[in-house]
Amino acid sequence: MEFDYYEILEISRDADAEVIKKAYRKLALKYHPDRNQGDKEAEEKFKLINEAYEVLSNSEKRDIYDKYGKDGLNSNGFSGFDSDFDLGDIFSSFFGGSFSSRSGGRRSSDKYNLDIETIVNLEFNEAVFGCEKEIKYSFKTPCQTCNGTGSKDGKKATCSHCAGRGKISHRQGFMSFVQTCPYCNGSGETIKEKCKDCGGNGFKQEEDSIKISIPEGVDTGTRIRVSGKGNKGLGGTGDLYVRVNVKDDDHFVRNGDDVYIEIPVFFTQAMLGETIKIPTLRGDADLRLPVGAKDKQQFIFENEGVKNAHTKKNGRLVVQIAINTPKKLTDEQKELLEKLQKSFGVKSGTTSEDGIFDKIKSWFK
């Protein structure tokens, strides 16, 4: 059975990131298995909520889902969703603490996340066609003086508050919570005297740069993973995630893989149905206007949009014309237009549909 992720989270299709997050928190709390023990229906609902949130909270996955549905996600390598969410993650978003209904061991020996993120700003054409960019970023590495312990002598003592467990139990009414020990931040260990080189942090900040290839078709919000270029820790090295931000173009407006542009057209060109030159992403093209083309009329050029980074298919170029009429006329131009008007049988001071006045008059008879 195919489920709609928006319906699962009970949100509209234009919901922003904050609305999605709030809806997820509310439903995850309601249907979490620890609150509905033995309820298989609640357990399945909870899995669907997590699956929906994993897709809709990720701009790249959401874009694919909106265009191609769940099949599009599977064909782009996004199959397999992680439904193992800890109730503590949800509580922490409300109360600022780290709560868990599960018994657990110590946290990682690293004091910081190994994965890091930085932002790269791209010009419109760089995002459309791809480019190479040199990225400067900073990362953490364990202090060599104290071997990442933060302690002057390189040794740590067992935390007396949690007895080395890294967690402290609390009971509130009928519910029992396990909170990360605030005295040792869940490590189960404390230091007596801080390392002077790192101030007790256990790490130092370093800077580096790397040249990366930006694939064509990326858009604002796209994340590019660079393996092994994140923070360095005692337990290994994380990844660097480069988040893309695309600057607006002066002429083209992008919506997904489609590109829009407005072209000024003089009124006589529209009346005569002339062929005009228009700019596209890949050079000029001819647009044959129909005789009597209308203001704001749109014309579609298939495969002239942005190449999708996943499907490798091009979007559309949508050209909208804006008909310009002169605001000032010479005597000669005015005379020519009056002659043209008479040639169409249009009398000065009336509309082209005189019958409308007779119709309105009949309303009052």
Coordinates of N, CA and C in Angstrom, one line a residue, residues 34-233:
D34 N 7.7 3.2 23.3 CA 7.8 3.2 24.7 C 6.6 3.7 25.5
R35 N 5.8 4.5 24.7 CA 4.5 5.0 25.3 C 3.3 4.1 24.9
N36 N 3.5 3.2 24.0 CA 2.4 2.4 23.5 C 2.9 0.9 23.5
Q37 N 3.4 0.4 24.6 CA 4.0 -0.9 24.6 C 2.9 -2.0 24.3
G38 N 3.3 -2.8 23.4 CA 2.4 -3.9 23.0 C 1.4 -3.5 21.9
D39 N 1.4 -2.2 21.5 CA 0.4 -1.7 20.5 C 1.1 -1.8 19.1
K40 N 0.8 -2.8 18.4 CA 1.5 -3.0 17.1 C 1.1 -1.9 16.1
E41 N -0.1 -1.5 16.2 CA -0.6 -0.4 15.3 C 0.2 0.9 15.5
A42 N 0.4 1.2 16.8 CA 1.2 2.4 17.1 C 2.6 2.3 16.7
E43 N 3.1 1.1 16.8 CA 4.5 0.8 16.4 C 4.7 1.0 14.9
E44 N 3.7 0.5 14.1 CA 3.8 0.7 12.6 C 3.6 2.2 12.2
K45 N 2.7 2.8 12.9 CA 2.5 4.3 12.7 C 3.8 5.0 13.0
F46 N 4.5 4.7 14.1 CA 5.7 5.4 14.4 C 6.8 5.2 13.3
K47 N 6.9 4.0 12.8 CA 7.8 3.7 11.7 C 7.5 4.6 10.5
L48 N 6.2 4.7 10.1 CA 5.8 5.5 9.0 C 6.1 7.0 9.2
I49 N 5.9 7.5 10.5 CA 6.2 8.9 10.8 C 7.7 9.2 10.6
N50 N 8.5 8.3 11.1 CA 10.0 8.4 10.9 C 10.4 8.4 9.5
E51 N 9.8 7.5 8.7 CA 10.1 7.4 7.3 C 9.7 8.7 6.6
A52 N 8.5 9.2 6.9 CA 8.1 10.4 6.2 C 9.0 11.6 6.6
Y53 N 9.3 11.7 7.9 CA 10.2 12.8 8.3 C 11.6 12.7 7.7
E54 N 12.1 11.5 7.6 CA 13.4 11.4 7.0 C 13.5 11.9 5.5
V55 N 12.4 11.7 4.8 CA 12.3 12.2 3.4 C 12.0 13.7 3.4
L56 N 11.0 14.1 4.1 CA 10.5 15.5 3.9 C 11.4 16.5 4.6
S57 N 12.2 16.1 5.6 CA 13.1 17.0 6.3 C 14.4 17.2 5.5
N58 N 14.6 16.4 4.4 CA 15.8 16.5 3.6 C 15.4 17.1 2.2
S59 N 15.9 18.3 1.9 CA 15.4 19.0 0.8 C 15.7 18.2 -0.5
E60 N 16.8 17.5 -0.6 CA 17.1 16.7 -1.8 C 16.1 15.6 -2.0
K61 N 15.9 14.8 -0.9 CA 14.9 13.7 -1.0 C 13.5 14.2 -1.2
R62 N 13.1 15.3 -0.6 CA 11.8 15.8 -0.7 C 11.5 16.2 -2.2
D63 N 12.5 16.9 -2.8 CA 12.4 17.3 -4.2 C 12.1 16.1 -5.1
I64 N 12.9 15.0 -4.9 CA 12.7 13.8 -5.7 C 11.3 13.2 -5.4
Y65 N 10.9 13.2 -4.1 CA 9.6 12.6 -3.8 C 8.5 13.4 -4.4
D66 N 8.5 14.7 -4.3 CA 7.5 15.5 -4.9 C 7.3 15.3 -6.4
K67 N 8.4 15.0 -7.1 CA 8.4 14.9 -8.5 C 8.0 13.5 -9.0
Y68 N 8.6 12.5 -8.3 CA 8.5 11.1 -8.8 C 7.9 10.1 -7.8
G69 N 7.6 10.6 -6.6 CA 7.0 9.7 -5.6 C 8.1 8.8 -5.0
K70 N 7.6 7.8 -4.2 CA 8.5 6.9 -3.5 C 9.4 6.1 -4.5
D71 N 8.9 5.8 -5.7 CA 9.6 5.0 -6.7 C 10.9 5.8 -7.1
G72 N 10.7 7.2 -7.2 CA 11.8 8.0 -7.5 C 13.0 7.9 -6.5
L73 N 12.6 7.8 -5.2 CA 13.6 7.7 -4.1 C 14.3 6.4 -4.3
N74 N 13.6 5.3 -4.5 CA 14.2 4.0 -4.6 C 15.2 4.0 -5.8
S75 N 14.8 4.6 -6.9 CA 15.6 4.5 -8.1 C 16.9 5.4 -8.0
N76 N 16.8 6.3 -7.0 CA 18.0 7.2 -6.8 C 18.8 6.9 -5.6
G77 N 18.7 5.6 -5.2 CA 19.5 5.2 -4.1 C 19.2 5.6 -2.7
F78 N 17.9 6.0 -2.5 CA 17.5 6.4 -1.2 C 16.6 5.4 -0.5
S79 N 16.6 4.1 -1.0 CA 15.8 3.1 -0.3 C 16.4 2.7 1.0
G80 N 15.5 2.2 1.9 CA 16.0 1.8 3.2 C 15.9 2.9 4.2
F81 N 14.9 3.0 5.0 CA 14.8 4.1 5.9 C 15.1 3.6 7.4
D82 N 15.7 4.5 8.1 CA 16.1 4.2 9.5 C 15.0 4.6 10.4
S83 N 14.4 3.6 11.0 CA 13.2 3.8 11.9 C 13.6 3.7 13.4
D84 N 14.9 3.6 13.7 CA 15.4 3.4 15.0 C 15.6 4.8 15.7
F85 N 14.6 5.5 16.1 CA 14.6 6.8 16.7 C 14.5 6.6 18.2
D86 N 15.3 7.3 19.0 CA 15.3 7.3 20.4 C 14.3 8.3 21.0
L87 N 13.5 7.9 21.9 CA 12.6 8.9 22.5 C 13.3 10.0 23.1
G88 N 14.6 9.8 23.5 CA 15.4 10.8 24.1 C 15.7 11.9 23.1
D89 N 15.8 11.6 21.8 CA 16.0 12.6 20.8 C 14.8 13.6 20.8
I90 N 13.6 13.1 21.0 CA 12.4 13.9 20.9 C 12.3 14.7 22.1
F91 N 12.5 14.1 23.3 CA 12.4 14.9 24.6 C 13.4 16.0 24.6
S92 N 14.6 15.7 24.1 CA 15.7 16.8 24.2 C 15.3 18.0 23.3
S93 N 14.5 17.8 22.3 CA 14.1 18.9 21.5 C 13.2 19.8 22.2
F94 N 12.5 19.3 23.3 CA 11.6 20.1 24.1 C 12.3 20.7 25.3
F95 N 13.1 19.8 26.0 CA 13.6 20.2 27.3 C 15.0 20.5 27.4
G96 N 15.7 20.4 26.2 CA 17.1 20.8 26.2 C 18.1 19.8 26.8
G97 N 17.5 18.7 27.4 CA 18.4 17.7 28.0 C 18.4 16.5 27.1
S98 N 19.2 15.5 27.5 CA 19.3 14.3 26.8 C 18.7 13.2 27.6
F99 N 17.4 12.8 27.3 CA 16.7 11.8 28.0 C 16.6 10.6 27.1
S100 N 16.5 9.5 27.8 CA 16.3 8.2 27.1 C 15.5 7.2 27.9
S101 N 14.6 6.5 27.3 CA 13.8 5.5 28.0 C 14.6 4.1 28.0
R102 N 15.7 4.1 27.3 CA 16.5 2.9 27.2 C 17.7 2.9 28.1
S103 N 18.1 1.8 28.5 CA 19.4 1.7 29.2 C 20.5 1.7 28.2
G104 N 21.6 2.4 28.5 CA 22.6 2.5 27.5 C 24.0 2.6 28.1
G105 N 25.0 2.4 27.3 CA 26.4 2.5 27.7 C 26.8 3.9 27.6
R106 N 28.1 4.1 27.6 CA 28.7 5.4 27.5 C 28.6 6.0 26.1
R107 N 28.7 7.3 26.0 CA 28.8 7.9 24.7 C 30.2 7.7 24.1
S108 N 30.3 8.1 22.9 CA 31.6 8.0 22.2 C 32.7 8.7 23.0
S109 N 33.9 8.2 22.8 CA 35.0 8.9 23.5 C 35.3 10.3 23.0
D110 N 34.8 10.6 21.8 CA 35.0 11.9 21.2 C 34.0 12.9 21.8
K111 N 34.5 14.1 22.0 CA 33.7 15.1 22.7 C 32.9 15.9 21.7
Y112 N 33.0 15.6 20.4 CA 32.3 16.4 19.4 C 31.9 15.5 18.2
N113 N 31.0 16.0 17.4 CA 30.6 15.3 16.2 C 31.7 15.2 15.3
L114 N 31.9 14.1 14.6 CA 33.0 14.0 13.7 C 32.6 14.6 12.3
D115 N 31.4 14.5 12.0 CA 30.9 15.1 10.7 C 30.8 16.6 10.8
I116 N 31.2 17.4 9.8 CA 31.1 18.8 9.9 C 30.4 19.3 8.6
E117 N 30.0 20.5 8.6 CA 29.3 21.1 7.4 C 29.8 22.5 7.2
T118 N 29.9 22.8 5.9 CA 30.3 24.2 5.5 C 29.4 24.6 4.3
I119 N 29.4 25.8 3.9 CA 28.6 26.3 2.9 C 29.4 26.9 1.7
V120 N 29.0 26.5 0.5 CA 29.7 27.1 -0.7 C 28.6 27.9 -1.5
N121 N 29.0 29.1 -1.8 CA 28.1 30.0 -2.6 C 28.4 29.9 -4.1
L122 N 27.4 29.6 -4.9 CA 27.6 29.4 -6.3 C 26.8 30.4 -7.1
E123 N 27.4 30.9 -8.2 CA 26.7 31.7 -9.2 C 25.6 30.8 -9.9
F124 N 24.6 31.4 -10.5 CA 23.6 30.6 -11.1 C 24.1 29.6 -12.1
N125 N 25.0 30.1 -13.0 CA 25.5 29.3 -14.1 C 26.4 28.2 -13.6
E126 N 27.1 28.4 -12.4 CA 28.0 27.4 -11.8 C 27.1 26.2 -11.3
A127 N 25.9 26.5 -10.8 CA 25.1 25.5 -10.3 C 24.4 24.7 -11.4
V128 N 24.1 25.4 -12.5 CA 23.5 24.7 -13.7 C 24.4 23.8 -14.4
F129 N 25.7 24.3 -14.6 CA 26.6 23.5 -15.5 C 27.7 22.8 -14.7
G130 N 27.7 23.0 -13.4 CA 28.8 22.4 -12.6 C 30.1 23.2 -12.7
C131 N 31.0 23.0 -11.7 CA 32.2 23.7 -11.6 C 33.1 23.1 -10.6
E132 N 34.3 23.6 -10.5 CA 35.2 23.2 -9.4 C 35.4 24.4 -8.5
K133 N 35.4 24.1 -7.2 CA 35.5 25.1 -6.2 C 36.5 24.7 -5.1
E134 N 37.3 25.7 -4.7 CA 38.2 25.5 -3.5 C 37.5 25.9 -2.3
I135 N 37.3 25.0 -1.4 CA 36.6 25.2 -0.1 C 37.6 25.3 1.0
K136 N 37.4 26.4 1.8 CA 38.2 26.6 3.0 C 37.3 26.2 4.2
Y137 N 37.8 25.4 5.1 CA 37.0 25.0 6.2 C 37.9 24.8 7.5
S138 N 37.3 24.7 8.6 CA 38.0 24.4 9.9 C 37.5 23.1 10.4
F139 N 38.4 22.4 11.1 CA 38.0 21.1 11.7 C 38.7 21.0 13.1
K140 N 38.2 20.0 13.9 CA 38.8 19.8 15.2 C 39.7 18.5 15.1
T141 N 40.8 18.6 15.9 CA 41.7 17.4 16.0 C 42.1 17.3 17.4
P142 N 42.3 16.0 17.9 CA 42.6 15.8 19.3 C 43.9 16.6 19.7
C143 N 43.9 17.1 20.9 CA 45.1 17.8 21.4 C 46.2 16.8 21.7
Q144 N 47.4 17.0 21.1 CA 48.5 16.1 21.2 C 49.1 16.1 22.6
T145 N 49.0 17.2 23.3 CA 49.6 17.3 24.6 C 48.9 16.4 25.6
C146 N 47.6 16.4 25.6 CA 46.9 15.6 26.6 C 46.2 14.3 25.9
N147 N 46.5 14.1 24.6 CA 46.0 12.9 23.9 C 44.5 13.0 23.9
G148 N 43.9 14.2 23.8 CA 42.5 14.3 23.6 C 41.7 14.2 24.9
T149 N 42.4 14.1 26.1 CA 41.6 13.9 27.3 C 41.2 15.2 27.9
G150 N 41.9 16.3 27.6 CA 41.6 17.6 28.3 C 42.2 17.7 29.6
S151 N 42.9 16.7 30.1 CA 43.5 16.7 31.4 C 45.0 16.9 31.3
K152 N 45.5 17.7 32.3 CA 46.9 18.0 32.3 C 47.8 16.8 32.3
D153 N 47.5 15.8 33.1 CA 48.3 14.6 33.2 C 47.9 13.5 32.2
G154 N 46.9 13.9 31.4 CA 46.4 12.9 30.4 C 45.6 11.8 31.0
K155 N 45.1 12.0 32.2 CA 44.3 10.9 32.9 C 43.0 11.5 33.3
K156 N 42.0 10.7 33.4 CA 40.7 11.1 33.9 C 40.2 10.3 35.1
A157 N 39.4 10.9 35.9 CA 38.8 10.2 37.1 C 37.4 9.8 36.8
T158 N 36.9 8.8 37.5 CA 35.5 8.3 37.3 C 34.6 9.4 37.9
C159 N 33.6 9.8 37.2 CA 32.6 10.8 37.6 C 31.9 10.3 38.9
S160 N 31.9 11.1 39.9 CA 31.3 10.6 41.2 C 29.8 10.8 41.2
H161 N 29.2 11.6 40.3 CA 27.8 11.8 40.2 C 27.0 10.6 39.5
C162 N 27.7 10.0 38.5 CA 27.0 8.9 37.8 C 27.7 7.6 38.0
A163 N 28.8 7.6 38.8 CA 29.6 6.4 39.1 C 30.1 5.8 37.8
G164 N 30.4 6.7 36.8 CA 31.1 6.3 35.6 C 30.1 5.7 34.5
R165 N 28.8 5.8 34.8 CA 27.8 5.3 33.9 C 27.5 6.3 32.7
G166 N 27.7 7.5 33.0 CA 27.4 8.6 32.0 C 25.9 9.0 32.0
K167 N 25.1 8.4 32.8 CA 23.7 8.7 32.8 C 23.2 8.7 34.3
I168 N 22.2 9.5 34.5 CA 21.5 9.6 35.8 C 20.0 9.3 35.6
S169 N 19.5 8.5 36.5 CA 18.1 8.1 36.4 C 17.2 9.1 37.2
H170 N 16.0 9.4 36.7 CA 15.0 10.3 37.3 C 13.7 9.6 37.2
R171 N 12.8 9.8 38.2 CA 11.5 9.3 38.1 C 10.5 10.4 38.3
Q172 N 9.5 10.5 37.4 CA 8.5 11.6 37.5 C 7.2 11.0 37.3
G173 N 6.4 10.8 38.4 CA 5.1 10.2 38.3 C 5.3 8.7 38.0
F174 N 4.6 8.2 37.0 CA 4.7 6.8 36.6 C 5.8 6.6 35.5
M175 N 6.5 7.7 35.1 CA 7.5 7.5 34.0 C 8.9 7.7 34.6
S176 N 9.8 6.9 34.1 CA 11.2 6.9 34.5 C 12.0 7.3 33.3
F177 N 12.9 8.3 33.6 CA 13.7 8.9 32.6 C 15.2 8.6 32.9
V178 N 16.0 8.5 31.9 CA 17.4 8.4 32.0 C 18.0 9.6 31.4
Q179 N 18.7 10.5 32.1 CA 19.3 11.7 31.6 C 20.8 11.6 31.5
T180 N 21.3 12.1 30.5 CA 22.8 12.2 30.3 C 23.3 13.0 31.5
C181 N 24.4 12.5 32.1 CA 25.0 13.2 33.3 C 25.5 14.5 32.9
P182 N 25.0 15.6 33.5 CA 25.4 17.0 33.2 C 26.8 17.3 33.7
Y183 N 27.3 16.5 34.6 CA 28.6 16.8 35.2 C 29.8 16.3 34.3
C184 N 29.5 15.2 33.6 CA 30.6 14.7 32.8 C 30.2 14.6 31.3
N185 N 29.0 15.2 31.0 CA 28.4 15.2 29.7 C 28.3 13.8 29.1
G186 N 28.1 12.8 29.9 CA 27.8 11.5 29.4 C 29.1 10.6 29.2
S187 N 30.3 11.2 29.5 CA 31.5 10.4 29.3 C 31.8 9.4 30.4
G188 N 31.2 9.7 31.6 CA 31.5 8.9 32.8 C 32.8 9.2 33.5
E189 N 33.5 10.2 32.9 CA 34.8 10.6 33.5 C 34.9 12.1 33.7
T190 N 35.7 12.5 34.6 CA 36.0 14.0 34.8 C 37.5 14.2 34.9
I191 N 37.9 15.5 34.8 CA 39.3 15.8 34.9 C 39.5 16.7 36.1
K192 N 40.6 16.5 36.7 CA 40.9 17.3 38.0 C 41.6 18.6 37.6
E193 N 42.5 18.6 36.6 CA 43.2 19.8 36.2 C 43.3 19.8 34.7
K194 N 42.8 21.0 34.2 CA 42.7 21.1 32.7 C 44.1 21.2 32.0
C195 N 44.1 20.7 30.8 CA 45.3 20.8 30.0 C 45.4 22.3 29.6
K196 N 46.6 22.9 29.7 CA 46.8 24.3 29.4 C 46.8 24.5 27.9
D197 N 47.2 23.6 27.1 CA 47.3 23.8 25.6 C 45.9 23.9 25.0
C198 N 45.0 23.1 25.5 CA 43.6 23.1 24.9 C 42.5 23.6 25.8
G199 N 42.9 24.0 27.0 CA 41.9 24.6 27.9 C 41.0 23.6 28.5
G200 N 41.3 22.3 28.4 CA 40.4 21.3 28.9 C 39.4 20.8 27.8
N201 N 39.5 21.3 26.6 CA 38.6 20.9 25.6 C 38.9 19.5 25.1
G202 N 40.2 19.2 25.0 CA 40.7 18.0 24.5 C 40.9 18.0 23.0
F203 N 40.7 19.2 22.4 CA 40.9 19.3 20.9 C 41.4 20.7 20.6
K204 N 42.0 20.8 19.4 CA 42.4 22.1 18.8 C 41.7 22.3 17.5
Q205 N 41.5 23.6 17.1 CA 40.9 23.9 15.8 C 42.0 24.1 14.8
E206 N 41.8 23.5 13.6 CA 42.7 23.7 12.5 C 42.0 24.1 11.3
E207 N 42.7 24.6 10.3 CA 42.1 25.0 9.0 C 42.7 24.3 7.8
D208 N 41.9 24.1 6.8 CA 42.4 23.4 5.6 C 41.6 23.9 4.4
S209 N 42.0 23.5 3.2 CA 41.2 23.8 2.0 C 41.2 22.6 1.1
I210 N 40.2 22.4 0.3 CA 40.1 21.3 -0.6 C 39.4 21.7 -1.9
K211 N 39.8 21.2 -3.0 CA 39.1 21.5 -4.3 C 38.1 20.4 -4.5
I212 N 36.9 20.8 -4.8 CA 35.8 19.7 -5.0 C 35.1 20.0 -6.3
S213 N 34.6 19.0 -6.9 CA 33.9 19.1 -8.2 C 32.4 19.2 -7.9
I214 N 31.8 20.3 -8.3 CA 30.3 20.5 -8.1 C 29.6 19.9 -9.3
P215 N 28.8 18.9 -9.2 CA 28.1 18.4 -10.3 C 27.0 19.3 -10.9
E216 N 26.7 19.2 -12.2 CA 25.7 20.1 -12.8 C 24.3 19.8 -12.2
G217 N 23.5 20.8 -12.1 CA 22.1 20.6 -11.7 C 21.9 20.8 -10.2
V218 N 22.9 21.1 -9.4 CA 22.7 21.2 -8.0 C 21.9 22.5 -7.7
D219 N 21.3 22.5 -6.5 CA 20.4 23.7 -6.2 C 20.7 24.0 -4.7
T220 N 20.1 25.2 -4.3 CA 20.2 25.6 -2.9 C 19.7 24.4 -2.0
G221 N 20.5 24.1 -1.0 CA 20.1 23.0 -0.1 C 20.8 21.7 -0.4
T222 N 21.3 21.5 -1.6 CA 22.0 20.3 -1.9 C 23.2 20.1 -1.1
R223 N 23.5 18.9 -0.6 CA 24.7 18.6 0.2 C 25.6 17.7 -0.5
I224 N 26.9 18.0 -0.6 CA 27.9 17.2 -1.2 C 28.8 16.6 -0.1
R225 N 28.9 15.3 -0.1 CA 29.7 14.6 0.9 C 31.1 14.4 0.5
V226 N 32.1 14.9 1.3 CA 33.5 14.6 1.0 C 34.0 13.7 2.1
S227 N 34.3 12.5 1.8 CA 34.6 11.4 2.8 C 36.0 11.7 3.4
G228 N 36.0 11.5 4.7 CA 37.3 11.6 5.5 C 37.9 13.0 5.6
K229 N 37.1 14.0 5.4 CA 37.6 15.4 5.6 C 36.9 16.1 6.7
G230 N 36.3 15.4 7.6 CA 35.6 16.0 8.8 C 36.5 16.2 10.0
N231 N 35.9 16.3 11.1 CA 36.7 16.4 12.4 C 37.5 15.1 12.6
K232 N 38.6 15.2 13.2 CA 39.4 14.1 13.6 C 39.2 13.8 15.1
G233 N 39.0 12.5 15.4 CA 38.8 12.2 16.8 C 39.6 10.9 17.1

